Amino acid sequence: GENVEQHPSTLSVQEGDSAVIKCTYSDSASNYFPWYKQELGKRPQLIIDIRSNVGEKKDQRIAVTLNKTAKHFSLHITETQPEDSAVYFCAAPTTGNQFYFGTGTSLTVIP
Amino acid sequence: ETGVTQTPRHLVMGMTNKKSLKCEQHLGHNAMYWYKQSAKKPLELMFVYNFKEQTENNSVPSRFSPECPNSSHLFLHLHTLQPEDSALYLCASSQGWGQETQYFGPGTRLLVL
C-alpha cells in the first residue's frame, strides 16, 4: 500500500514569513494530492490540491508543488497570518479512492 | 459546512454498551468513508462504500460494524468497545470512486470508559 511521510511535525513562524511543509509518497499510481487544514475542534477542510499532470498550483497565498519523479509534494504558505495556525495534512490516494494521510504538521503563526 | 453532517457530536459509552454513529451527506456523492483520528497518529481509513457497496475494510475489528442503506447515509455501529477505541470518528464523501476530493463531516468525539 501507500506510505506517506510528512515533515516537519511542528512548525512555528513569525507572522508574514513563509511556511513550507513537505510530503513524500511511495505509490507511483497516485496522481491526486490534496492538502487539508484542520483547526482545533473542527473538520479537515481541503485547501488546495494538485493532479500529476501539473507541477505547481497556486491559490492566493497558498501553493502546492509536485515532483512526481521524486515522489514528493510540498505546501507553501506565504505571508502567513495568525489564522493560518492549524494542523495541515497531506494525502495520497492509492487504488480506488483509498487515501493515506500524513501524520500532520502543527503550524503556529506567531503575531 | 453543512454538506456532510454527523451525529452525535460527542459520545461517552461504557465497554458493554451498544451505540451507533450516523453520517449524512447532502452533496449527491456516491462514495462514503469512515476514518478514525487518534492523537499523534495519521487519519486511519476504516471503511469505504461506493454506491452502497463496501469496497474496503482495513482490518477493522468486528466490534465496529458499518452500514450504508443508501448513498446519502452511513452508519457505524459500535459494541463492546475498548478504551483504546476512544478517538474522533470522521465521515467523508466523494463524488465518485477515483482519486478525487473527499469532504469531511465534523466528526464524533467518542470516549469509551
Short mmCIF file of C-alpha atoms in Angstrom, two decimals:
data_model
loop_
_atom_site.label_atom_id
_atom_site.label_comp_id
_atom_site.label_asym_id
_atom_site.label_seq_id
_atom_site.Cartn_x
_atom_site.Cartn_y
_atom_site.Cartn_z
CA GLY A 1 0.00 0.00 0.00
CA GLU A 2 0.87 3.67 0.03
CA ASN A 3 3.33 5.14 2.54
CA VAL A 4 3.05 8.89 3.13
CA GLU A 5 5.62 10.73 5.20
CA GLN A 6 5.14 14.34 6.26
CA HIS A 7 7.65 16.81 7.69
CA PRO A 8 8.00 18.71 9.90
CA SER A 9 5.60 17.61 12.62
CA THR A 10 5.60 21.09 14.16
CA LEU A 11 6.43 24.44 12.64
CA SER A 12 6.48 27.92 14.15
CA VAL A 13 6.87 31.02 12.01
CA GLN A 14 6.61 34.73 12.54
CA GLU A 15 3.59 36.44 11.04
CA GLY A 16 4.40 37.48 7.50
CA ASP A 17 7.01 34.77 6.95
CA SER A 18 6.57 31.75 4.71
CA ALA A 19 5.87 28.17 5.76
CA VAL A 20 6.73 25.03 3.82
CA ILE A 21 5.51 21.52 4.58
CA LYS A 22 6.76 18.50 2.64
CA CYS A 23 5.34 15.07 1.95
CA THR A 24 6.72 12.02 0.23
CA TYR A 25 4.74 9.06 -1.07
CA SER A 26 5.60 5.63 -2.37
CA ASP A 27 2.85 4.50 -4.77
CA SER A 28 3.63 5.61 -8.33
CA ALA A 29 -0.05 5.06 -9.20
CA SER A 30 -1.04 8.06 -7.06
CA ASN A 31 -1.95 11.01 -9.24
CA TYR A 32 -4.01 13.26 -6.97
CA PHE A 33 -2.54 15.07 -3.96
CA PRO A 34 -4.77 17.11 -1.63
CA TRP A 35 -3.84 19.22 1.35
CA TYR A 36 -6.23 19.59 4.27
CA LYS A 37 -6.30 22.13 7.07
CA GLN A 38 -7.78 21.17 10.42
CA GLU A 39 -8.36 23.84 13.01
CA LEU A 40 -8.75 22.81 16.63
CA GLY A 41 -12.06 21.04 17.17
CA LYS A 42 -13.06 21.30 13.52
CA ARG A 43 -13.22 19.03 10.49
CA PRO A 44 -10.38 18.68 7.98
CA GLN A 45 -11.05 21.04 5.07
CA LEU A 46 -9.47 20.92 1.65
CA ILE A 47 -7.35 23.98 1.00
CA ILE A 48 -5.61 23.06 -2.24
CA ASP A 49 -4.96 20.02 -4.39
CA ILE A 50 -2.90 19.09 -7.42
CA ARG A 51 -3.00 16.42 -10.06
CA SER A 52 0.03 14.77 -11.54
CA ASN A 53 -0.31 16.41 -14.92
CA VAL A 54 0.90 19.74 -13.48
CA GLY A 55 3.92 20.64 -11.39
CA GLU A 56 2.56 23.61 -9.47
CA LYS A 57 -0.74 25.15 -8.50
CA LYS A 58 -1.34 28.42 -6.70
CA ASP A 59 -4.34 29.93 -4.94
CA GLN A 60 -3.60 33.36 -3.48
CA ARG A 61 -1.14 32.81 -0.59
CA ILE A 62 -1.17 29.02 -0.90
CA ALA A 63 0.70 26.94 -3.43
CA VAL A 64 1.47 23.28 -3.94
CA THR A 65 4.36 21.87 -5.92
CA LEU A 66 4.70 18.30 -7.13
CA ASN A 67 7.75 16.34 -8.21
CA LYS A 68 6.34 13.07 -9.49
CA THR A 69 9.72 11.65 -10.38
CA ALA A 70 10.98 12.08 -6.85
CA LYS A 71 7.54 11.29 -5.39
CA HIS A 72 7.24 14.34 -3.21
CA PHE A 73 4.94 17.33 -2.97
CA SER A 74 5.00 20.43 -0.83
CA LEU A 75 2.63 23.04 0.58
CA HIS A 76 3.81 26.64 0.56
CA ILE A 77 2.06 29.36 2.55
CA THR A 78 3.32 32.90 2.02
CA GLU A 79 2.68 36.00 4.13
CA THR A 80 1.43 33.84 6.98
CA GLN A 81 -1.29 35.15 9.27
CA PRO A 82 -2.37 34.03 12.75
CA GLU A 83 -5.49 32.42 11.26
CA ASP A 84 -3.22 30.06 9.32
CA SER A 85 -2.40 28.36 12.63
CA ALA A 86 -3.78 24.82 12.38
CA VAL A 87 -2.78 21.25 11.65
CA TYR A 88 -2.12 20.54 7.98
CA PHE A 89 -2.39 17.07 6.45
CA CYS A 90 -1.22 15.83 3.09
CA ALA A 91 -2.70 12.75 1.46
CA ALA A 92 -2.02 10.45 -1.43
CA PRO A 93 -4.66 8.03 -2.68
CA THR A 94 -3.93 4.58 -3.95
CA THR A 95 -6.21 2.14 -5.74
CA GLY A 96 -9.76 3.40 -5.90
CA ASN A 97 -10.07 6.37 -3.58
CA GLN A 98 -8.28 4.99 -0.55
CA PHE A 99 -6.46 7.95 0.97
CA TYR A 100 -3.30 7.59 3.00
CA PHE A 101 -2.71 10.63 5.16
CA GLY A 102 0.49 12.08 6.52
CA THR A 103 0.88 12.42 10.27
CA GLY A 104 0.13 16.15 10.16
CA THR A 105 2.07 19.36 10.73
CA SER A 106 1.05 21.66 13.54
CA LEU A 107 1.67 25.20 12.27
CA THR A 108 1.81 28.11 14.70
CA VAL A 109 1.98 31.64 13.35
CA ILE A 110 3.34 34.00 15.97
CA PRO A 111 1.89 37.53 15.79
CA GLU B 1 -20.21 23.43 6.29
CA THR B 2 -23.50 21.50 6.13
CA GLY B 3 -22.54 19.25 3.21
CA VAL B 4 -21.62 16.32 5.46
CA THR B 5 -23.24 16.06 8.87
CA GLN B 6 -22.56 13.66 11.73
CA THR B 7 -24.47 12.80 14.88
CA PRO B 8 -23.90 12.70 17.73
CA ARG B 9 -21.02 15.14 18.01
CA HIS B 10 -19.93 13.70 21.35
CA LEU B 11 -20.49 10.26 22.82
CA VAL B 12 -19.45 8.62 26.06
CA MET B 13 -20.07 4.91 26.37
CA GLY B 14 -19.14 2.00 28.56
CA MET B 15 -17.44 -1.07 27.21
CA THR B 16 -20.65 -3.08 27.32
CA ASN B 17 -22.82 -0.51 25.55
CA LYS B 18 -24.09 -0.56 22.00
CA LYS B 19 -24.29 2.73 20.14
CA SER B 20 -24.39 3.97 16.56
CA LEU B 21 -22.81 6.89 14.77
CA LYS B 22 -24.66 8.47 11.88
CA CYS B 23 -23.37 10.32 8.85
CA GLU B 24 -25.40 12.04 6.14
CA GLN B 25 -24.14 13.78 3.04
CA HIS B 26 -26.15 16.34 1.08
CA LEU B 27 -23.73 16.64 -1.83
CA GLY B 28 -25.11 13.98 -4.16
CA HIS B 29 -21.93 11.96 -3.78
CA ASN B 30 -21.66 8.24 -4.41
CA ALA B 31 -18.82 7.20 -2.13
CA MET B 32 -18.63 7.46 1.67
CA TYR B 33 -15.88 6.72 4.16
CA TRP B 34 -15.26 6.22 7.87
CA TYR B 35 -11.97 7.38 9.37
CA LYS B 36 -10.54 7.17 12.88
CA GLN B 37 -8.43 10.09 14.11
CA SER B 38 -6.35 9.48 17.24
CA ALA B 39 -3.85 11.82 18.81
CA LYS B 40 -0.33 11.63 17.34
CA LYS B 41 -1.47 9.26 14.56
CA PRO B 42 -2.45 9.82 10.95
CA LEU B 43 -6.05 9.60 9.89
CA GLU B 44 -6.85 5.92 9.54
CA LEU B 45 -9.27 4.75 6.88
CA MET B 46 -11.69 2.19 8.30
CA PHE B 47 -14.37 1.53 5.70
CA VAL B 48 -15.26 2.62 2.19
CA TYR B 49 -18.61 2.38 0.45
CA ASN B 50 -19.15 3.05 -3.24
CA PHE B 51 -22.76 3.11 -4.43
CA LYS B 52 -23.78 1.48 -1.13
CA GLU B 53 -21.37 -1.41 -1.61
CA GLN B 54 -18.49 -1.89 0.80
CA THR B 55 -15.25 -1.86 -1.13
CA GLU B 56 -12.68 -1.57 1.64
CA ASN B 57 -12.38 -2.88 5.17
CA ASN B 58 -8.96 -2.06 6.50
CA SER B 59 -8.64 -4.85 9.04
CA VAL B 60 -11.05 -3.16 11.39
CA PRO B 61 -12.11 -5.19 14.46
CA SER B 62 -15.58 -6.70 14.27
CA ARG B 63 -16.74 -4.56 17.20
CA PHE B 64 -17.10 -1.85 14.54
CA SER B 65 -19.89 -2.64 12.08
CA PRO B 66 -20.70 -0.28 9.19
CA GLU B 67 -23.99 0.07 7.40
CA CYS B 68 -24.79 2.01 4.25
CA PRO B 69 -28.51 1.87 3.42
CA ASN B 70 -28.18 4.36 0.55
CA SER B 71 -25.61 6.68 -0.99
CA SER B 72 -26.52 9.52 1.37
CA HIS B 73 -26.37 7.74 4.72
CA LEU B 74 -23.65 5.86 6.53
CA PHE B 75 -23.72 4.35 9.99
CA LEU B 76 -21.08 2.92 12.27
CA HIS B 77 -22.47 0.51 14.85
CA LEU B 78 -20.36 0.13 17.96
CA HIS B 79 -20.44 -2.69 20.52
CA THR B 80 -18.15 -3.92 23.29
CA LEU B 81 -15.58 -1.25 22.53
CA GLN B 82 -12.26 -0.86 24.32
CA PRO B 83 -10.81 2.31 25.89
CA GLU B 84 -8.23 2.47 23.06
CA ASP B 85 -11.13 2.97 20.65
CA SER B 86 -11.61 6.45 22.09
CA ALA B 87 -10.97 8.85 19.22
CA LEU B 88 -12.55 11.26 16.76
CA TYR B 89 -14.52 9.37 14.12
CA LEU B 90 -14.81 11.23 10.86
CA CYS B 91 -17.11 10.54 7.97
CA ALA B 92 -16.26 11.73 4.46
CA SER B 93 -17.79 11.56 1.00
CA SER B 94 -16.62 11.96 -2.58
CA GLN B 95 -18.34 12.27 -5.91
CA GLY B 96 -17.05 9.04 -7.30
CA TRP B 97 -14.65 6.16 -6.93
CA GLY B 98 -11.49 7.64 -8.28
CA GLN B 99 -8.66 9.74 -6.98
CA GLU B 100 -10.68 12.79 -6.04
CA THR B 101 -11.57 15.16 -3.26
CA GLN B 102 -13.08 13.85 -0.07
CA TYR B 103 -15.26 16.15 2.03
CA PHE B 104 -15.34 15.57 5.75
CA GLY B 105 -18.04 15.81 8.37
CA PRO B 106 -17.38 17.46 11.75
CA GLY B 107 -16.73 14.15 13.46
CA THR B 108 -17.98 12.34 16.55
CA ARG B 109 -15.74 12.56 19.60
CA LEU B 110 -16.00 9.15 21.25
CA LEU B 111 -14.89 8.32 24.77
CA VAL B 112 -15.01 4.71 25.91
CA LEU B 113 -14.88 4.20 29.65
#
